[in-house]
Short mmCIF file of C-alpha atoms in Angstrom, two decimals:
data_model
loop_
_atom_site.label_atom_id
_atom_site.label_comp_id
_atom_site.label_asym_id
_atom_site.label_seq_id
_atom_site.Cartn_x
_atom_site.Cartn_y
_atom_site.Cartn_z
CA UNK A 1 78.84 -132.10 2.25
CA UNK A 2 74.97 -131.82 1.40
CA UNK A 3 74.14 -127.93 0.14
CA UNK A 4 72.99 -126.67 2.90
CA UNK A 5 76.51 -127.29 4.09
CA UNK A 6 78.20 -126.21 1.25
CA UNK A 7 76.44 -122.79 1.13
CA UNK A 8 76.91 -122.09 4.66
CA UNK A 9 80.86 -122.27 3.25
CA UNK A 10 80.30 -120.04 0.75
CA UNK A 11 80.66 -117.12 2.03
CA UNK A 12 84.01 -117.44 3.22
CA UNK A 13 85.09 -119.62 -0.05
CA UNK A 14 84.07 -116.43 -1.62
CA UNK A 15 86.51 -114.86 0.33
CA UNK A 16 89.17 -117.13 0.00
CA UNK A 17 88.72 -117.59 3.66
CA UNK A 18 89.17 -121.43 3.41
CA UNK A 19 91.60 -124.42 3.54
CA UNK A 20 92.40 -126.56 0.85
CA UNK A 21 90.59 -129.10 1.85
CA UNK A 22 87.40 -126.67 2.10
CA UNK A 23 87.85 -125.44 -0.96
CA UNK A 24 88.54 -128.09 -2.83
CA UNK A 25 85.26 -130.01 -1.90
CA UNK A 26 83.06 -126.93 -2.51
CA UNK A 27 84.89 -126.89 -6.16
CA UNK A 28 83.82 -130.04 -6.49
CA UNK A 29 80.65 -129.86 -5.34
CA UNK A 30 79.63 -126.73 -7.63
CA UNK A 31 80.69 -128.61 -10.51
CA UNK A 32 78.06 -130.44 -10.41
CA UNK A 33 75.43 -128.79 -8.21
CA UNK A 34 74.01 -125.89 -10.55
CA UNK A 35 71.85 -124.84 -7.22
CA UNK A 36 74.67 -124.21 -5.33
CA UNK A 37 77.34 -122.81 -8.82
CA UNK A 38 74.03 -120.26 -8.95
CA UNK A 39 73.99 -119.45 -5.43
CA UNK A 40 77.50 -118.95 -5.52
CA UNK A 41 77.28 -116.69 -8.14
CA UNK A 42 74.71 -113.88 -6.91
CA UNK A 43 76.47 -114.05 -3.66
CA UNK A 44 79.54 -112.75 -5.34
CA UNK A 45 77.10 -110.33 -8.18
CA UNK A 46 75.96 -108.88 -4.62
CA UNK A 47 79.56 -108.22 -3.14
CA UNK A 48 80.41 -106.61 -6.31
CA UNK A 49 76.77 -104.87 -6.37
CA UNK A 50 77.40 -103.65 -2.60
CA UNK A 51 80.15 -101.05 -4.86
CA UNK A 52 76.63 -99.17 -5.98
CA UNK A 53 76.64 -97.40 -2.69
CA UNK A 54 77.80 -93.55 -3.79
CA UNK A 55 80.52 -91.96 -1.60
CA UNK A 56 80.65 -88.52 -0.39
CA UNK A 57 83.44 -86.07 -0.11
CA UNK A 58 84.68 -84.21 3.09
CA UNK A 59 83.56 -80.51 3.32
CA UNK A 60 87.21 -78.83 1.76
CA UNK A 61 87.58 -77.23 5.18
CA UNK A 62 87.24 -80.24 7.18
CA UNK A 63 90.64 -80.01 8.84
CA UNK A 64 89.76 -76.26 9.92
CA UNK A 65 86.43 -76.70 11.00
CA UNK A 66 87.66 -79.33 13.44
CA UNK A 67 90.88 -76.77 14.50
CA UNK A 68 87.78 -74.38 15.75
CA UNK A 69 86.42 -76.92 17.32
CA UNK A 70 88.55 -78.33 19.18
CA UNK A 71 89.87 -75.14 20.49
CA UNK A 72 85.84 -73.86 21.34
CA UNK A 73 86.11 -77.87 23.38
CA UNK A 74 89.50 -76.70 24.65
CA UNK A 75 88.13 -73.57 25.84
CA UNK A 76 84.90 -75.35 27.90
CA UNK A 77 86.82 -78.13 28.78
CA UNK A 78 89.27 -75.77 30.90
CA UNK A 79 87.46 -72.92 32.25
CA UNK A 80 89.97 -70.72 34.34
CA UNK A 81 90.19 -71.05 38.24
CA UNK A 82 86.74 -69.57 39.69
CA UNK A 83 86.06 -68.17 36.27
CA UNK A 84 82.45 -69.40 36.66
CA UNK A 85 82.71 -66.89 40.10
CA UNK A 86 83.14 -63.63 36.90
CA UNK A 87 80.15 -64.84 35.12
CA UNK A 88 77.42 -64.98 37.57
CA UNK A 89 75.64 -61.46 37.12
CA UNK A 90 72.35 -60.76 39.51
CA UNK A 91 69.26 -62.17 38.16
CA UNK A 92 66.54 -61.09 40.54
CA UNK A 93 63.86 -63.11 38.19
CA UNK A 94 65.52 -66.27 38.17
CA UNK A 95 66.55 -66.07 41.59
CA UNK A 96 62.39 -65.23 42.61
CA UNK A 97 61.40 -68.13 40.17
CA UNK A 98 63.72 -70.42 41.70
CA UNK A 99 63.00 -69.49 45.26
CA UNK A 100 59.46 -69.92 44.59
CA UNK A 101 60.53 -73.36 43.12
CA UNK A 102 61.97 -74.37 46.18
CA UNK A 103 59.18 -73.09 48.55
CA UNK A 104 56.20 -75.07 46.15
CA UNK A 105 58.49 -77.79 46.47
CA UNK A 106 58.73 -78.05 50.61
CA UNK A 107 54.67 -77.63 50.50
CA UNK A 108 53.94 -80.34 48.57
CA UNK A 109 57.14 -83.15 49.34
CA UNK A 110 56.11 -82.10 53.04
CA UNK A 111 52.69 -82.68 52.65
CA UNK A 112 52.01 -84.88 50.45
CA UNK A 113 55.37 -86.88 50.65
CA UNK A 114 54.69 -90.25 48.08
CA UNK A 115 55.02 -93.86 49.54
CA UNK A 116 58.54 -94.76 48.98
CA UNK A 117 57.32 -98.58 49.23
CA UNK A 118 55.67 -98.19 45.90
CA UNK A 119 58.26 -100.00 43.42
CA UNK A 120 58.43 -96.91 41.02
CA UNK A 121 60.05 -94.98 43.32
CA UNK A 122 62.89 -98.06 44.29
CA UNK A 123 66.43 -98.03 42.81
CA UNK A 124 67.18 -101.55 41.62
CA UNK A 125 69.43 -102.10 44.66
CA UNK A 126 65.63 -101.35 46.80
CA UNK A 127 63.69 -103.64 44.63
CA UNK A 128 66.60 -106.11 45.33
CA UNK A 129 65.79 -106.26 49.12
CA UNK A 130 62.47 -106.31 49.13
CA UNK A 131 62.64 -109.68 46.98
CA UNK A 132 65.09 -110.63 49.29
CA UNK A 133 63.00 -110.14 52.47
CA UNK A 134 59.74 -111.52 50.71
CA UNK A 135 61.42 -114.69 50.15
CA UNK A 136 62.79 -114.57 54.15
CA UNK A 137 59.19 -114.41 54.90
CA UNK A 138 58.66 -117.54 52.37
CA UNK A 139 60.88 -119.61 53.75
CA UNK A 140 59.78 -118.26 57.30
CA UNK A 141 56.29 -119.34 56.76
CA UNK A 142 57.34 -122.53 55.02
CA UNK A 143 59.54 -123.29 58.43
CA UNK A 144 56.87 -122.75 60.67
CA UNK A 145 54.28 -125.03 58.55
CA UNK A 146 57.62 -128.03 58.57
CA UNK A 147 57.76 -127.51 61.87
CA UNK A 148 53.83 -128.11 62.42
CA UNK A 149 54.41 -131.75 60.83
CA UNK A 150 57.87 -133.01 61.43
CA UNK A 151 58.32 -130.75 64.57
CA UNK A 152 61.78 -129.36 65.72
CA UNK A 153 65.37 -130.68 64.09
CA UNK A 154 66.38 -131.75 67.11
CA UNK A 155 64.24 -134.21 68.36
CA UNK A 156 61.73 -131.86 70.40
CA UNK A 157 58.16 -130.82 70.15
CA UNK A 158 56.22 -129.64 67.89
CA UNK A 159 54.36 -126.17 68.03
CA UNK A 160 51.40 -128.41 68.88
CA UNK A 161 53.10 -130.80 71.57
CA UNK A 162 53.79 -133.38 69.47
CA UNK A 163 56.81 -135.29 69.29
CA UNK A 164 59.67 -134.75 66.79
CA UNK A 165 61.10 -137.08 64.15
CA UNK A 166 63.09 -139.70 65.83
CA UNK B 1 105.72 -93.07 5.57
CA UNK B 2 104.61 -92.98 9.68
CA UNK B 3 102.12 -95.35 11.31
CA UNK B 4 98.96 -94.35 12.62
CA UNK B 5 100.54 -95.18 16.29
CA UNK B 6 103.12 -92.89 15.90
CA UNK B 7 101.20 -90.61 14.55
CA UNK B 8 99.40 -90.64 17.37
CA UNK B 9 101.62 -90.54 19.69
CA UNK B 10 103.19 -87.36 18.91
CA UNK B 11 99.87 -85.88 18.74
CA UNK B 12 99.61 -87.67 22.51
CA UNK B 13 102.97 -85.22 22.94
CA UNK B 14 101.17 -82.59 21.82
CA UNK B 15 102.13 -82.36 17.81
CA UNK B 16 98.76 -81.20 16.17
CA UNK B 17 100.14 -81.43 12.99
CA UNK B 18 100.07 -85.16 13.61
CA UNK B 19 96.51 -85.44 14.33
CA UNK B 20 96.43 -83.89 11.10
CA UNK B 21 98.33 -85.83 9.15
CA UNK B 22 96.19 -88.74 10.85
CA UNK B 23 92.90 -86.98 9.62
CA UNK B 24 94.12 -86.57 6.20
CA UNK B 25 94.40 -90.18 6.12
CA UNK B 26 91.49 -91.02 7.80
CA UNK B 27 88.97 -88.92 7.97
CA UNK B 28 87.19 -89.41 4.64
CA UNK B 29 86.86 -93.36 5.66
CA UNK B 30 84.98 -92.62 9.08
CA UNK B 31 82.81 -89.71 6.70
CA UNK B 32 81.26 -92.78 4.77
CA UNK B 33 81.35 -95.33 7.25
CA UNK B 34 79.10 -92.93 9.16
CA UNK B 35 77.18 -91.83 5.85
CA UNK B 36 76.30 -95.72 5.16
CA UNK B 37 75.27 -96.42 8.68
CA UNK B 38 72.50 -93.18 9.32
CA UNK B 39 72.04 -92.89 5.53
CA UNK B 40 71.76 -89.14 6.36
CA UNK B 41 74.24 -86.87 4.43
CA UNK B 42 73.92 -83.45 5.75
CA UNK B 43 74.83 -85.09 9.27
CA UNK B 44 77.94 -86.93 8.58
CA UNK B 45 80.41 -84.19 8.15
CA UNK B 46 79.03 -83.38 11.82
CA UNK B 47 79.13 -86.80 13.65
CA UNK B 48 82.68 -86.95 11.23
CA UNK B 49 83.97 -83.94 13.98
CA UNK B 50 82.85 -85.34 16.79
CA UNK B 51 83.65 -88.64 16.04
CA UNK B 52 87.86 -87.21 15.70
CA UNK B 53 87.26 -84.90 18.34
CA UNK B 54 86.99 -87.76 20.74
CA UNK B 55 89.43 -89.53 19.63
CA UNK B 56 91.36 -86.05 19.85
CA UNK B 57 90.17 -85.79 23.38
CA UNK B 58 91.44 -89.07 24.19
CA UNK B 59 94.77 -89.06 23.23
CA UNK B 60 96.39 -88.58 26.58
CA UNK B 61 94.96 -91.58 27.84
CA UNK B 62 96.42 -93.79 23.81
CA UNK B 63 98.03 -96.76 24.11
CA UNK B 64 99.92 -98.33 21.48
CA UNK B 65 99.26 -101.17 22.38
CA UNK B 66 95.56 -101.01 20.53
CA UNK B 67 95.42 -100.63 16.64
CA UNK B 68 94.69 -96.71 15.84
CA UNK B 69 91.49 -97.89 12.93
CA UNK B 70 89.65 -100.45 15.49
CA UNK B 71 90.00 -97.69 18.17
CA UNK B 72 88.54 -94.98 15.42
CA UNK B 73 86.07 -97.23 14.23
CA UNK B 74 84.73 -98.24 17.19
CA UNK B 75 84.11 -94.39 18.32
CA UNK B 76 82.63 -94.01 14.94
CA UNK B 77 80.09 -96.81 15.48
CA UNK B 78 78.94 -95.44 18.85
CA UNK B 79 78.60 -92.10 18.01
CA UNK B 80 76.71 -93.73 14.80
CA UNK B 81 74.33 -95.75 16.93
CA UNK B 82 73.87 -93.01 19.35
CA UNK B 83 73.05 -91.06 16.66
CA UNK B 84 70.72 -93.82 14.62
CA UNK B 85 68.58 -94.22 17.83
CA UNK B 86 68.35 -90.31 18.88
CA UNK B 87 66.83 -89.87 15.12
CA UNK B 88 64.85 -93.14 14.73
CA UNK B 89 62.12 -92.17 16.59
CA UNK B 90 61.38 -88.81 14.24
CA UNK B 91 62.31 -90.40 11.65
CA UNK B 92 60.83 -93.28 8.73
CA UNK B 93 62.93 -95.40 6.54
CA UNK B 94 61.78 -93.37 3.49
CA UNK B 95 63.13 -90.25 4.90
CA UNK B 96 66.15 -91.67 5.20
CA UNK B 97 66.58 -93.13 1.93
CA UNK B 98 65.27 -89.95 0.54
CA UNK B 99 67.35 -87.96 2.20
CA UNK B 100 70.17 -88.68 0.05
CA UNK B 101 70.55 -85.18 -1.05
CA UNK B 102 71.45 -86.52 -4.57
CA UNK B 103 69.63 -86.60 -8.30
CA UNK B 104 67.34 -83.69 -6.65
CA UNK B 105 67.28 -81.39 -9.43
CA UNK B 106 64.64 -82.04 -12.08
CA UNK B 107 65.88 -80.03 -15.05
CA UNK B 108 69.30 -81.84 -15.51
CA UNK B 109 68.41 -84.49 -18.08
CA UNK B 110 68.87 -87.88 -16.84
CA UNK B 111 69.86 -90.97 -18.34
CA UNK B 112 68.72 -94.49 -17.91
CA UNK B 113 72.28 -95.46 -16.41
CA UNK B 114 72.05 -93.00 -13.88
CA UNK B 115 68.09 -94.07 -13.28
CA UNK B 116 69.20 -97.69 -12.82
CA UNK B 117 72.12 -96.65 -10.66
CA UNK B 118 69.82 -94.74 -8.40
CA UNK B 119 67.55 -97.61 -8.42
CA UNK B 120 70.06 -100.16 -6.96
CA UNK B 121 71.42 -97.77 -4.52
CA UNK B 122 68.04 -96.73 -2.89
CA UNK B 123 67.52 -100.83 -2.92
CA UNK B 124 70.79 -101.67 -1.64
CA UNK B 125 70.05 -98.98 0.75
CA UNK B 126 67.02 -100.35 2.13
CA UNK B 127 68.10 -104.32 1.93
CA UNK B 128 70.74 -103.47 3.83
CA UNK B 129 68.32 -101.50 6.56
CA UNK B 130 66.43 -104.46 6.80
CA UNK B 131 69.45 -106.35 8.55
CA UNK B 132 70.16 -106.43 12.05
CA UNK B 133 72.97 -104.07 13.27
CA UNK B 134 75.56 -106.13 13.84
CA UNK B 135 75.30 -107.86 10.40
CA UNK B 136 75.04 -104.10 8.76
CA UNK B 137 77.82 -103.12 10.72
CA UNK B 138 80.01 -106.31 9.84
CA UNK B 139 79.34 -105.80 5.87
CA UNK B 140 80.09 -102.51 6.27
CA UNK B 141 83.33 -102.56 8.50
CA UNK B 142 84.98 -105.80 5.84
CA UNK B 143 83.25 -104.73 2.47
CA UNK B 144 83.94 -101.00 3.09
CA UNK B 145 86.09 -99.62 5.26
CA UNK B 146 88.63 -103.21 4.50
CA UNK B 147 89.00 -104.44 8.15
CA UNK B 148 89.99 -108.04 9.01
CA UNK B 149 87.78 -109.99 10.28
CA UNK B 150 89.76 -109.45 13.93
CA UNK B 151 89.47 -106.10 13.93
CA UNK B 152 86.00 -106.33 12.84
CA UNK B 153 86.09 -108.88 16.20
CA UNK B 154 87.46 -105.88 18.10
CA UNK B 155 85.21 -103.32 17.29
CA UNK B 156 81.97 -104.60 17.33
CA UNK B 157 83.63 -106.35 20.92
CA UNK B 158 82.54 -109.91 19.66
CA UNK B 159 84.60 -112.94 18.63
CA UNK B 160 86.32 -113.42 14.90
CA UNK B 161 83.79 -116.33 15.07
CA UNK B 162 80.81 -114.20 15.38
CA UNK B 163 82.09 -111.45 12.83
CA UNK B 164 82.10 -114.12 9.83
CA UNK B 165 78.37 -115.39 11.33
CA UNK B 166 77.43 -112.35 10.88
CA UNK B 167 79.03 -111.37 7.56
CA UNK B 168 77.26 -114.50 6.02
CA UNK B 169 73.86 -114.06 7.74
CA UNK B 170 73.77 -110.89 6.82
CA UNK B 171 75.12 -112.14 2.63
CA UNK B 172 72.27 -114.84 2.91
CA UNK B 173 69.91 -112.39 3.93
CA UNK B 174 71.05 -110.09 1.44
CA UNK B 175 71.47 -112.33 -1.24
CA UNK B 176 67.43 -113.63 -0.75
CA UNK B 177 66.42 -109.40 -0.84
CA UNK B 178 68.07 -108.72 -4.05
CA UNK B 179 67.73 -112.21 -5.57
CA UNK B 180 66.12 -110.74 -9.02
CA UNK B 181 69.34 -108.22 -9.62
CA UNK B 182 72.18 -110.63 -9.03
CA UNK B 183 70.25 -113.74 -11.50
CA UNK B 184 73.11 -113.17 -14.88
CA UNK B 185 70.56 -112.64 -18.39
CA UNK B 186 67.38 -111.90 -15.65
CA UNK B 187 65.14 -109.00 -16.09
CA UNK B 188 67.26 -106.65 -13.98
CA UNK B 189 70.21 -109.04 -14.03
CA UNK B 190 73.88 -107.50 -13.87
#
């Protein structure tokens, strides 16, 4: 193995993840190659250096904080039957605002409805469909051109009245 | 000692004390995994809580075929990634490395050793930040969380071979970036 191959395996070697054959050939190479030997040493130093990253300690109240959050979460996820109805309070300002928005929307989209053929308004499926239609049109044009040149496959006449392929 | 799976099955059956036990075992690991990934100390606690809330909420669907830690770190990875992606549009790397919240008290006498350690820590953080996401995650899961290649592959949803490649490539890049600090006997050497 050359130095490039050896370096590819040095990570696995230093993690003790190689079979005995590969391990032996790496050890014999390292014994004679100062470049690979110093690379291995740097790689192992790096692995030890990563320990220098600090650790943080959990908040001493982490468990009680968690169970408080879980209790709130449970209430949110499991509202009582029709409990939302009880929370509804008449809010005339909001109702007026929503009615205005509705009115403006009807006027805007009713009179100035956007061009739905624009790609920006299309879903992926609509775009796919458009591509298929374009493809069909292209094939139809190509077919007409072929018919004009060679005539129909059944040996009939083409669009110009010439004889077909025999 | 009960296994994680047994505790999770007890949680599934409605025993909250079993989940507290699971949190006592794994909370610190998850907290530090998130901290190392996001480099944001102040958010790590909230995110760790979110991870365990998601696990707790999903307890009813837990199947013992899945190893608990693999599932836990998969959720922690998703929560961290989502958070980082949201934050990255608003925060620079310098802010991320400065937000560790330590050594801020200028009145404290700082020894050379502490300065060296802080420098090293910042250098490692910056070097790790330059790695592609999967290389960084693979190194973190294998090195810091002690997950096997197989478990890391499950978390990252890739093959064991890919995990080995991520760890190796990431390690090579880190060696190149931190070379002056890795040479024995050099100016910055160990």
